Amino acid sequence: MSSLGRGSVGQGKKKVQISFIIRDEVEKYNRSGVNAIQHDPDLKRLYSAGRDSIIRIWDTRTKKDPYLKSMEHHIDWVNDIVLCCRGRIMLSASSDSTIKVWNAHEGTCMATLRPHRDYVKCLAYAKDVEVVASAGLDKTIYLWDVEELAALTSTNNNVKESKVHEKSSIYSLAINPPGTILACGSTEKAVGVYSVGVMDTRGPQDIMRLKGHTDNVRALVLNRDGTQCLSGSSDGTIRLWSLGQQRCVATYRVHDDSVWALQANESFTTVYSGGRDRRVWATDLLNPDYRTLICEEKSPILKLELVKGDTDYDSMWVATTDSTIKNWSLKNIQKRLSGEYDNENIKPVYTQPNSTIKGGSSIRQYHVLNDKCHILTKDTENNVALWNVLSARLIENLGKVSFEEEIKKRFKMVHVPHWFTVDLKIGLLTIHLDESDVFSAWVSSIRDLGINPPSEWEDCKINLGQQLLRALFEHWPKSHMYENQDGMREMADPLLFSVPEHTPILIKDADKETQQKCLNEEVPSWAAEVLAHKNMSQTVTKIAFFLLQYPNSGIKTAPKDRLSASDMIQVRKVIEHVYEKVLRQGVENGHQSGESGDHEKEAQDISKLAAEKVELLCNDQVLDANMDLRTVKHFIWKQSGDLTLHYRLLNR
């Protein structure tokens, strides 16, 4: 968990969400799909951009344990990455709406750019002039001078930008190495082409629209001189465009589904493609009928990365919606190009990859148990696990057991209000805490939640949200002291539990136009009030109910009164009420015969005596004395009207 500074307390009325991720301290394996890959031929490194928000560095010379380092700074999917300046600088684009500048050799974040107002989906790199283009769902393309970005510091944080607006969300970009032509693909089903002048202060100039695709354009490649463009679309086709003629000169129909990834050799004579159908094809651009099925993956293909050999590209890294990355041979592919077969019966040239970077499992299913503290999950390898939200830890890996049976086995008849939400977007458990309901869950005891409280807390009501916030913000200086009603500074109560120090904590504005903030920049005011000032008053939720004698119980009928009490009051307290206000009143007034005893002794142990003489029922079901009224209403009464309880004498 990152160290907390003395940041400003959040002001204003904006809704701010606090989230945290339950994970291992070092996440060595991709936990979900890999959106982008980049290869550094000099250092023999592969960089992978994951849907788990992490960029990882791999040593491609080592097959046994290739993991080198993780680059962690994004808080959502990393959608694209580009290596610049001969592998020294990397730029990454994310669904957290930011672009980050990295020292790729050291794996450290140098700067964060926040020009986009929505997911940043794609990047394109002009190698000759060190220019990068970025675009995404906000329909805007930005151009960046990489050398200028690499020089950013905390004091020198001004950067020039050039931008252009599109009509639709952008999913693909391409720019030729000299940086003169820029192409973008969008939901407009067309390829937008711009002229880019390095010295042109007006920004990119729109010069043409290439129309022909019938669905979203998902992948683009430009040749070196910017005269030809390849586009891959969700319509399942690849098109070759002549920019001079402003028209499509060839259409390739080698895929059975959406085309999501394209790469071309330097001579622009062969295109390599992949997509939803899980197949990687090599197609001769000069002879469209000549193609080769290189390999077939187990999951839809998201990205291809060619690896240069002595004379030509001799292998290719393939990233998919699965967490594993594979390298496939391209040797002798050119000699195998042939048009003498149909797509359905063709077998891939290679069935085994050169090498594999193994990925980890991704959580795909979850169930919050009734105690609103434990979560059962099932991952992509069908492993079931039990997690504790309060301690942000894995409790037990149950292995390949029935998920549904584990849910049934761990069912408890206890009702606790919802106070957090769960997100599996990055393949790990992300817990979201919102001001509207984070303080909703009060419990009588946390012993049943796997936490042993100090003796002085034994009979205290505990707010789960408050205690979790205190554990998450343990290292925020202001959480260690608070002001009492007299304005005096006092030490805060000891923590009932703690979370691992490596736990990532995220603070996010609900307003889409504002950016996510690091924890040391701002603590939301609603959390600060609890942490720094201990302003935590219990909101008592009342529950109305009728308390009636059970038919033929032998007790004189009492008036039908409508009572109310805290929804957390336990059934035993209602039983004590019946014993004291109904049964004992009857004894004292002489209405109940055969009842005698030492009243002083009864007064000393009302609870024990009441439990021996009275039981409470709801819908003809005898109630557990430890059950609270909210649980009775939720699981047994199951009606919208006022709760009705019956009492009767026990024959002992």
XYZ file of C-alpha atoms in Angstrom:
652
model
C 0.000 0.000 0.000
C 1.449 3.288 -1.034
C 2.492 5.681 1.690
C -0.022 8.413 2.426
C 1.049 12.011 2.499
C -0.608 14.934 4.245
C -2.762 15.604 1.216
C -5.669 17.998 1.170
C -9.016 16.786 2.354
C -11.476 16.556 -0.541
C -13.797 19.538 -0.728
C -17.085 20.061 -2.485
C -19.993 17.760 -3.168
C -18.593 15.567 -5.937
C -19.187 11.884 -5.447
C -15.829 10.239 -4.849
C -15.292 6.488 -4.738
C -12.584 4.646 -2.817
C -11.490 1.277 -4.198
C -8.858 -1.302 -3.345
C -7.561 -4.453 -5.015
C -7.084 -7.755 -3.215
C -3.924 -9.249 -4.738
C -0.484 -10.697 -4.132
C 2.397 -8.358 -3.353
C 4.162 -9.328 -6.600
C 1.898 -10.220 -9.517
C 4.345 -12.076 -11.772
C 1.789 -13.360 -14.269
C -0.770 -11.675 -16.497
C -4.097 -12.099 -14.759
C -6.287 -11.434 -17.762
C -6.130 -10.742 -21.490
C -3.085 -8.990 -22.992
C -4.092 -5.968 -25.086
C -0.679 -5.004 -26.467
C 2.918 -6.230 -26.771
C 6.203 -4.605 -27.800
C 9.544 -6.274 -28.481
C 12.950 -4.711 -27.777
C 15.409 -6.465 -30.132
C 18.484 -4.952 -28.462
C 17.738 -6.041 -24.892
C 15.743 -9.116 -25.985
C 12.826 -7.989 -23.880
C 9.098 -8.284 -24.398
C 6.687 -5.793 -22.828
C 3.084 -6.857 -22.296
C 0.171 -4.539 -21.507
C -2.474 -6.309 -19.472
C -6.143 -5.988 -18.796
C -5.112 -6.360 -15.152
C -3.714 -2.773 -15.377
C -0.074 -3.950 -15.204
C 2.719 -3.692 -17.802
C 5.218 -6.530 -17.398
C 8.760 -6.939 -18.707
C 9.908 -10.384 -19.879
C 13.338 -11.733 -20.796
C 12.763 -13.584 -24.087
C 16.087 -15.432 -23.736
C 14.845 -17.261 -20.639
C 12.090 -19.823 -21.026
C 11.883 -21.164 -17.466
C 11.162 -17.920 -15.573
C 11.178 -14.969 -18.005
C 9.563 -12.442 -15.624
C 11.770 -9.403 -14.938
C 9.651 -6.600 -13.551
C 6.195 -5.010 -13.341
C 5.373 -1.429 -14.303
C 2.418 -0.444 -12.130
C 0.787 2.949 -12.229
C -2.422 2.546 -14.234
C -5.688 1.713 -12.475
C -7.606 0.201 -15.401
C -6.927 -1.787 -18.571
C -3.718 -0.871 -20.397
C -4.947 -0.781 -24.002
C -1.758 -0.022 -25.947
C 1.984 0.582 -25.546
C 4.771 1.824 -27.834
C 8.552 1.680 -27.381
C 10.365 4.827 -28.492
C 13.905 6.232 -28.578
C 15.493 2.841 -29.310
C 13.631 1.198 -26.457
C 14.567 3.795 -23.842
C 11.115 5.407 -23.472
C 7.690 3.795 -23.427
C 4.248 5.366 -23.692
C 1.134 3.534 -22.462
C -2.565 4.231 -23.039
C -5.230 3.135 -20.577
C -8.942 2.993 -19.885
C -8.193 5.172 -16.829
C -8.081 8.021 -19.412
C -4.353 8.644 -18.970
C -1.183 8.272 -21.023
C 1.926 7.469 -19.026
C 5.549 8.065 -19.952
C 7.979 5.404 -18.698
C 11.688 4.814 -18.449
C 11.414 1.435 -20.145
C 14.862 0.210 -19.068
C 14.211 0.879 -15.383
C 10.455 0.256 -15.456
C 9.640 3.550 -13.706
C 6.863 6.056 -14.470
C 8.221 9.480 -15.428
C 5.054 11.445 -16.177
C 1.280 11.174 -16.552
C -0.618 12.945 -19.337
C -4.323 13.650 -18.867
C -5.610 15.227 -22.101
C -8.217 12.590 -22.901
C -11.702 12.595 -21.374
C -12.453 8.908 -21.902
C -10.720 5.568 -22.515
C -7.461 5.939 -24.456
C -7.624 2.989 -26.862
C -4.628 3.231 -29.188
C -1.172 4.684 -29.869
C 0.911 5.012 -33.048
C 4.650 5.716 -33.298
C 6.583 7.579 -36.007
C 10.068 6.196 -35.471
C 12.041 8.620 -37.676
C 10.807 11.773 -35.939
C 10.019 10.400 -32.425
C 6.346 11.377 -32.530
C 3.492 9.418 -30.931
C -0.222 9.782 -31.657
C -2.912 8.852 -29.113
C -6.664 8.456 -29.522
C -9.698 6.895 -27.884
C -13.366 7.098 -27.106
C -13.334 10.887 -26.663
C -13.021 11.197 -30.493
C -9.785 13.195 -30.232
C -6.310 12.492 -31.639
C -3.276 14.016 -29.913
C 0.279 14.194 -31.245
C 3.232 14.131 -28.826
C 6.941 14.889 -29.167
C 8.555 11.972 -27.332
C 11.836 13.770 -26.606
C 9.852 16.574 -25.011
C 7.883 14.095 -22.911
C 11.083 12.372 -21.786
C 12.368 15.712 -20.463
C 9.366 16.317 -18.202
C 10.120 16.824 -14.499
C 8.157 17.976 -11.447
C 9.229 21.567 -12.173
C 9.254 21.334 -15.964
C 5.801 19.892 -16.564
C 4.580 21.917 -19.525
C 4.161 20.018 -22.762
C 2.976 21.144 -26.178
C 0.224 19.178 -27.824
C -1.316 19.053 -31.270
C -4.780 17.636 -31.677
C -7.626 16.989 -34.077
C -11.236 15.962 -33.467
C -13.030 13.061 -35.128
C -16.790 12.449 -35.341
C -16.708 9.002 -33.748
C -14.841 6.996 -31.111
C -11.426 5.877 -32.359
C -10.241 2.271 -31.978
C -7.141 2.165 -34.201
C -4.278 4.427 -35.295
C -1.326 4.218 -37.665
C 1.406 6.659 -38.633
C 4.219 6.072 -41.107
C 7.859 6.168 -39.839
C 8.608 9.676 -41.240
C 5.465 10.968 -39.504
C 3.887 12.500 -42.600
C 0.646 10.502 -42.853
C -1.705 9.559 -40.001
C -4.660 7.156 -40.297
C -7.421 6.454 -37.799
C -10.161 3.824 -37.658
C -13.428 4.384 -35.878
C -17.021 3.324 -35.361
C -17.776 5.497 -38.395
C -16.760 2.387 -40.451
C -14.274 4.515 -42.392
C -10.540 5.236 -42.347
C -9.703 8.878 -41.719
C -6.411 10.022 -43.301
C -4.507 13.127 -42.194
C -1.470 14.966 -43.443
C 0.960 15.617 -40.594
C 3.575 18.340 -40.795
C 6.215 18.398 -38.056
C 6.468 22.180 -38.264
C 2.756 22.738 -38.950
C 1.287 24.464 -35.886
C -2.249 23.902 -37.200
C -2.030 20.199 -36.372
C -3.011 17.269 -38.622
C -4.989 18.193 -41.740
C -7.866 15.962 -42.836
C -7.259 14.950 -46.452
C -9.583 11.989 -47.119
C -12.132 9.444 -45.853
C -11.761 5.869 -47.078
C -15.148 4.144 -47.021
C -15.939 0.509 -47.719
C -15.966 -1.361 -44.426
C -19.351 -2.244 -42.961
C -18.267 -2.300 -39.307
C -15.780 -0.785 -36.851
C -12.184 -0.423 -38.140
C -10.056 -2.150 -35.482
C -6.518 -2.320 -36.948
C -4.404 -0.184 -39.310
C -0.941 -0.349 -40.927
C 0.715 2.263 -43.194
C 3.661 1.616 -45.507
C 6.814 3.671 -45.094
C 6.123 6.377 -47.676
C 2.471 6.724 -46.691
C 1.034 5.716 -50.067
C -0.710 2.525 -48.972
C -2.822 1.569 -45.981
C -4.076 -1.772 -44.653
C -7.217 -1.877 -42.517
C -8.783 -4.704 -40.518
C -12.418 -4.524 -39.513
C -15.050 -6.177 -37.355
C -16.751 -6.998 -40.663
C -14.147 -9.775 -41.064
C -12.261 -8.269 -44.009
C -8.842 -6.740 -44.600
C -8.671 -3.942 -47.169
C -5.680 -2.494 -49.019
C -6.089 1.182 -49.871
C -4.212 3.352 -52.338
C -3.985 6.781 -50.760
C -2.985 8.332 -54.084
C -6.098 6.962 -55.759
C -8.179 7.342 -52.574
C -9.817 3.953 -53.085
C -9.703 0.301 -52.046
C -7.538 -1.723 -54.431
C -7.924 -5.154 -52.806
C -10.120 -6.936 -50.267
C -8.883 -10.030 -48.393
C -11.438 -12.412 -46.887
C -9.326 -14.871 -44.932
C -11.035 -14.602 -41.541
C -14.381 -15.955 -40.415
C -14.937 -13.182 -37.876
C -13.674 -9.761 -36.738
C -10.088 -8.777 -37.613
C -8.451 -7.152 -34.576
C -4.690 -7.257 -35.285
C -2.508 -6.499 -38.316
C 1.236 -6.440 -39.014
C 3.090 -6.141 -42.326
C 6.656 -6.864 -43.373
C 8.918 -3.944 -44.262
C 8.535 -4.426 -48.017
C 4.743 -4.328 -47.548
C 4.258 -7.519 -49.539
C 2.853 -9.741 -46.765
C 0.211 -8.966 -44.142
C -0.127 -10.965 -40.922
C -3.579 -10.879 -39.351
C -5.517 -12.230 -36.376
C -8.829 -11.715 -34.630
C -11.880 -13.228 -33.053
C -11.608 -16.508 -35.014
C -8.313 -17.241 -33.159
C -6.351 -17.805 -36.383
C -3.151 -16.087 -37.553
C -2.885 -15.784 -41.334
C -0.090 -14.617 -43.639
C -1.479 -13.191 -46.898
C 0.380 -12.194 -50.056
C -0.681 -8.627 -50.854
C 0.248 -8.976 -54.534
C -1.657 -12.263 -54.933
C -4.711 -12.079 -52.669
C -5.569 -15.770 -53.128
C -2.189 -16.814 -51.755
C -2.237 -17.201 -47.994
C -0.993 -19.460 -45.186
C -2.556 -20.357 -41.866
C 0.395 -19.979 -39.494
C -1.223 -21.108 -36.237
C -4.447 -21.324 -34.324
C -4.722 -19.940 -30.797
C -7.152 -21.026 -28.087
C -8.564 -17.517 -27.566
C -9.386 -14.487 -29.743
C -6.251 -12.623 -30.887
C -5.736 -9.025 -29.752
C -2.213 -8.139 -30.935
C 0.655 -9.351 -33.129
C 4.326 -8.364 -32.807
C 6.862 -9.345 -35.468
C 10.407 -10.289 -34.398
C 13.165 -9.507 -36.898
C 15.662 -12.206 -37.833
C 18.878 -11.962 -39.841
C 17.116 -11.257 -43.159
C 13.391 -11.052 -42.504
C 10.909 -11.565 -39.715
C 11.474 -15.059 -38.344
C 8.892 -15.218 -35.531
C 5.846 -13.502 -34.113
C 4.534 -12.883 -30.593
C 0.770 -13.320 -30.284
C -1.346 -11.814 -27.490
C -4.923 -12.944 -26.889
C -7.834 -12.536 -24.491
C -6.107 -15.291 -22.514
C -3.281 -14.377 -20.115
C -0.651 -16.504 -21.912
C 1.604 -15.033 -24.642
C 3.088 -17.281 -27.334
C 5.859 -16.939 -29.885
C 5.283 -18.648 -33.258
C 7.812 -19.363 -35.996
C 7.532 -17.613 -39.385
C 10.370 -19.501 -41.042
C 9.634 -20.624 -44.602
C 6.171 -19.043 -44.483
C 6.775 -17.234 -47.793
C 7.489 -20.546 -49.522
C 4.220 -22.007 -48.224
C 1.916 -19.294 -49.569
C -0.618 -21.013 -51.813
C -4.111 -20.465 -53.153
C -4.957 -24.101 -53.712
C -7.180 -24.740 -50.685
C -10.257 -23.507 -48.849
C -10.248 -21.981 -45.359
C -12.399 -24.636 -43.733
C -10.139 -27.650 -44.296
C -6.722 -26.022 -44.026
C -4.430 -27.091 -41.195
C -2.044 -24.616 -39.521
C 1.638 -24.806 -40.446
C 2.592 -24.879 -36.763
C 0.713 -26.533 -33.922
C 3.289 -25.831 -31.195
C 4.785 -22.404 -30.396
C 8.517 -21.650 -30.169
C 8.074 -20.456 -26.603
C 5.331 -19.567 -24.150
C 5.081 -16.924 -21.431
C 2.618 -18.533 -19.084
C -0.182 -16.414 -17.691
C -2.051 -16.655 -14.422
C -5.700 -17.329 -13.711
C -8.343 -14.621 -13.850
C -11.333 -14.409 -11.516
C -14.491 -14.694 -13.591
C -17.238 -15.371 -11.034
C -17.946 -14.272 -7.472
C -20.553 -14.581 -4.744
C -20.729 -12.339 -1.664
C -21.709 -14.431 1.357
C -24.514 -13.277 3.646
C -22.139 -11.936 6.278
C -21.059 -9.318 3.677
C -17.481 -9.959 4.672
C -16.465 -13.096 2.778
C -16.473 -13.657 -0.988
C -16.302 -16.927 -2.896
C -14.679 -16.758 -6.342
C -14.133 -19.045 -9.312
C -11.315 -18.406 -11.790
C -10.542 -19.367 -15.380
C -8.878 -22.583 -14.199
C -12.041 -23.524 -12.237
C -10.337 -23.004 -8.881
C -12.641 -21.833 -6.096
C -11.290 -19.559 -3.354
C -12.545 -17.826 -0.205
C -11.571 -14.176 0.477
C -12.020 -11.814 3.414
C -12.924 -8.257 2.406
C -12.080 -6.728 5.793
C -8.520 -8.049 5.851
C -8.123 -7.894 2.026
C -6.671 -11.394 2.020
C -7.129 -14.829 0.533
C -8.452 -17.095 3.303
C -8.415 -20.444 1.560
C -7.843 -21.870 -1.908
C -10.458 -24.607 -2.138
C -9.273 -26.038 -5.449
C -11.456 -27.449 -8.219
C -14.661 -27.928 -6.244
C -18.266 -27.114 -7.087
C -18.797 -23.355 -6.823
C -22.540 -23.771 -6.264
C -22.052 -26.402 -3.560
C -19.575 -24.178 -1.688
C -22.129 -21.359 -1.728
C -24.769 -23.673 -0.265
C -22.359 -25.082 2.317
C -21.347 -21.642 3.571
C -24.844 -20.196 3.721
C -25.655 -18.513 7.037
C -29.042 -17.174 7.985
C -27.809 -13.692 8.760
C -28.749 -10.468 7.020
C -26.203 -7.646 6.742
C -26.942 -4.684 4.424
C -24.870 -4.243 1.279
C -22.000 -1.831 1.956
C -19.571 -2.418 -0.943
C -19.593 -3.530 -4.576
C -17.303 -5.948 -6.410
C -15.650 -5.537 -9.822
C -13.833 -8.275 -11.775
C -12.830 -6.141 -14.762
C -9.074 -6.601 -14.257
C -9.338 -10.282 -13.330
C -8.748 -9.613 -9.627
C -11.131 -8.667 -6.827
C -11.617 -4.905 -6.817
C -13.759 -3.632 -3.944
C -15.554 -0.288 -4.355
C -16.645 1.835 -1.386
C -19.217 4.588 -1.999
C -20.309 7.289 0.407
C -23.974 6.350 -0.130
C -23.738 2.896 1.458
C -20.266 2.267 2.908
C -21.531 2.945 6.446
C -24.712 0.863 6.097
C -23.447 -2.308 7.764
C -23.516 -2.396 11.562
C -22.949 -5.734 13.282
C -23.273 -6.827 16.885
C -20.085 -8.843 16.847
C -17.219 -9.440 14.441
C -16.110 -12.672 16.082
C -18.201 -14.640 13.589
C -16.348 -12.826 10.779
C -13.036 -14.408 11.753
C -11.801 -11.448 13.805
C -11.173 -11.661 17.557
C -11.906 -8.224 19.055
C -10.382 -6.893 22.310
C -12.505 -7.577 25.399
C -13.691 -3.953 25.574
C -15.158 -4.329 22.059
C -16.988 -7.554 22.865
C -20.465 -6.037 23.274
C -19.973 -3.007 21.020
C -21.749 -2.534 17.730
C -19.223 -2.357 14.896
C -19.542 -0.497 11.598
C -17.757 -2.584 8.986
C -17.190 0.280 6.545
C -15.686 2.536 9.193
C -13.311 -0.140 10.439
C -12.192 -1.053 6.916
C -11.506 2.593 6.038
C -9.380 2.918 9.169
C -7.375 -0.151 8.139
C -6.948 1.068 4.544
C -5.831 4.540 5.668
C -3.673 3.237 8.486
C -0.624 5.110 7.177
C -2.404 8.437 6.688
C -1.040 10.573 9.542
C -4.369 12.200 10.352
C -5.987 8.838 11.035
C -3.865 8.299 14.149
C -5.283 11.294 16.026
C -8.725 12.864 16.121
C -10.384 15.913 17.671
C -12.898 15.236 20.435
C -15.912 17.435 21.187
C -13.745 19.758 23.268
C -11.329 20.283 20.376
C -8.626 18.239 22.102
C -6.427 15.842 20.132
C -6.786 12.220 21.218
C -5.300 8.950 20.078
C -7.561 6.885 17.854
C -8.816 3.487 18.988
C -6.594 0.538 18.094
C -7.305 -1.163 14.781
C -9.434 -4.302 14.944
C -7.667 -5.692 11.864
C -5.195 -4.622 9.194
C -4.799 -4.991 5.429
C -1.540 -5.906 3.652
C 0.708 -2.901 3.067
C 0.983 -3.677 -0.650
C -2.790 -3.301 -1.162
C -3.362 -0.743 -3.972
C -5.853 1.964 -2.985
C -7.570 4.040 -5.669
C -9.610 7.233 -5.399
C -11.880 8.058 -8.316
C -14.292 10.887 -9.044
C -17.649 9.742 -10.328
C -17.655 12.699 -12.738
C -16.276 11.265 -15.995
C -14.597 14.540 -16.859
C -12.398 14.510 -13.798
C -9.366 12.332 -13.448
C -8.548 9.608 -10.966
C -6.392 10.837 -8.122
C -3.561 9.140 -6.296
C -4.144 8.465 -2.635
C -1.538 10.945 -1.428
C -3.236 13.786 -3.330
C -6.720 13.755 -1.842
C -8.768 11.933 0.770
C -12.545 12.270 0.229
C -14.245 14.471 2.784
C -16.729 11.765 3.784
C -13.847 9.441 4.661
C -11.785 12.174 6.316
C -14.674 13.041 8.643
C -14.548 9.515 10.007
C -10.768 9.107 9.984
C -9.562 12.482 11.204
C -12.516 13.668 13.290
C -14.155 10.372 14.295
C -17.528 11.803 13.258
C -19.269 8.436 13.108
C -22.771 8.437 14.516
C -24.798 5.262 14.289
C -27.907 5.671 12.186
C -30.476 3.515 13.959
C -32.794 1.758 11.526
C -36.102 1.037 13.199
C -38.221 -1.977 12.367
C -41.939 -2.101 13.181
C -43.503 -5.352 14.358
C -46.507 -6.876 16.084
C -45.929 -9.142 19.089
C -48.801 -11.620 19.593
C -49.422 -14.740 21.639
C -49.298 -17.999 19.754
C -52.816 -19.475 19.244
C -53.880 -21.888 22.045
C -50.766 -21.013 24.023
C -52.587 -20.785 27.370
C -51.570 -17.169 27.893
C -54.162 -14.480 28.349
C -54.572 -12.426 25.198
C -52.730 -9.134 25.297
C -53.664 -6.057 23.271
C -52.356 -6.043 19.674
C -49.713 -3.354 20.005
C -47.491 -2.142 17.175
C -43.956 -2.020 18.532
C -40.700 -0.766 17.050
C -37.052 -1.421 17.806
C -33.631 -1.303 16.230
C -33.391 -3.784 13.359
C -30.206 -5.104 15.019
C -31.942 -6.120 18.240
C -31.675 -9.843 18.831
C -34.592 -12.231 19.291
C -33.397 -12.927 22.861
C -34.155 -9.303 23.768
C -37.711 -9.642 22.470
C -38.060 -12.880 24.483
C -36.879 -11.009 27.600
C -39.452 -8.321 26.851
C -42.200 -10.958 26.669
C -41.027 -12.533 29.915
C -40.833 -9.250 31.826
C -43.798 -7.315 30.435
C -46.262 -10.146 29.810
C -45.501 -13.239 31.889
C -44.136 -11.569 35.028
C -46.876 -8.949 34.915
C -49.360 -11.785 34.879
C -47.749 -13.375 37.960
C -47.750 -10.145 39.903
C -51.412 -9.456 39.097
C -52.465 -13.015 39.993
C -53.713 -13.788 36.480
C -51.263 -16.627 35.931
C -51.638 -19.539 38.341
C -48.910 -21.952 39.288
C -46.144 -19.453 38.725
C -43.829 -18.771 41.668
C -40.199 -18.178 42.293
C -37.647 -15.907 43.670
C -38.179 -12.549 41.914
C -34.783 -11.315 42.987
C -33.123 -14.296 41.391
C -35.191 -13.744 38.237
C -34.086 -10.131 38.132
C -30.439 -11.207 38.305
C -30.743 -13.603 35.410
C -33.657 -12.459 33.286
C -32.093 -13.654 30.065
C -31.575 -17.211 31.264
C -35.034 -17.520 32.768
C -36.714 -16.006 29.726
C -34.931 -18.462 27.436
C -36.142 -21.352 29.607
C -39.774 -20.259 29.619
C -40.515 -18.533 26.281
C -39.858 -19.088 22.613
C -40.548 -16.773 19.695
C -41.952 -17.765 16.307
C -42.380 -16.171 12.899
C -44.495 -17.866 10.226
C -44.660 -20.899 12.541
C -40.868 -21.189 12.582
C -39.100 -21.140 15.958
C -36.499 -18.383 15.977
C -32.871 -18.673 17.066
C -32.350 -16.386 20.062
C -29.158 -14.988 18.515
C -30.886 -13.919 15.289
C -31.580 -10.200 14.836
C -34.859 -8.740 13.601
C -33.507 -7.677 10.185
C -32.504 -11.291 9.540
C -35.927 -12.541 10.658
C -37.679 -10.137 8.311
C -35.359 -10.883 5.374
C -35.220 -14.685 5.559
C -38.373 -15.792 7.432
C -41.052 -13.104 7.207
C -40.281 -12.316 3.545
C -43.102 -9.773 3.244
C -43.272 -6.036 2.795
C -45.741 -5.399 5.637
C -44.961 -5.052 9.319
C -43.251 -8.056 10.856
C -45.494 -10.279 13.024
C -43.968 -12.340 15.839
C -45.695 -14.884 18.097
C -44.603 -16.045 21.563
C -45.518 -19.150 23.526
C -44.553 -20.937 26.744
C -42.092 -23.771 26.736
C -43.203 -26.996 28.418
C -40.150 -27.749 30.574
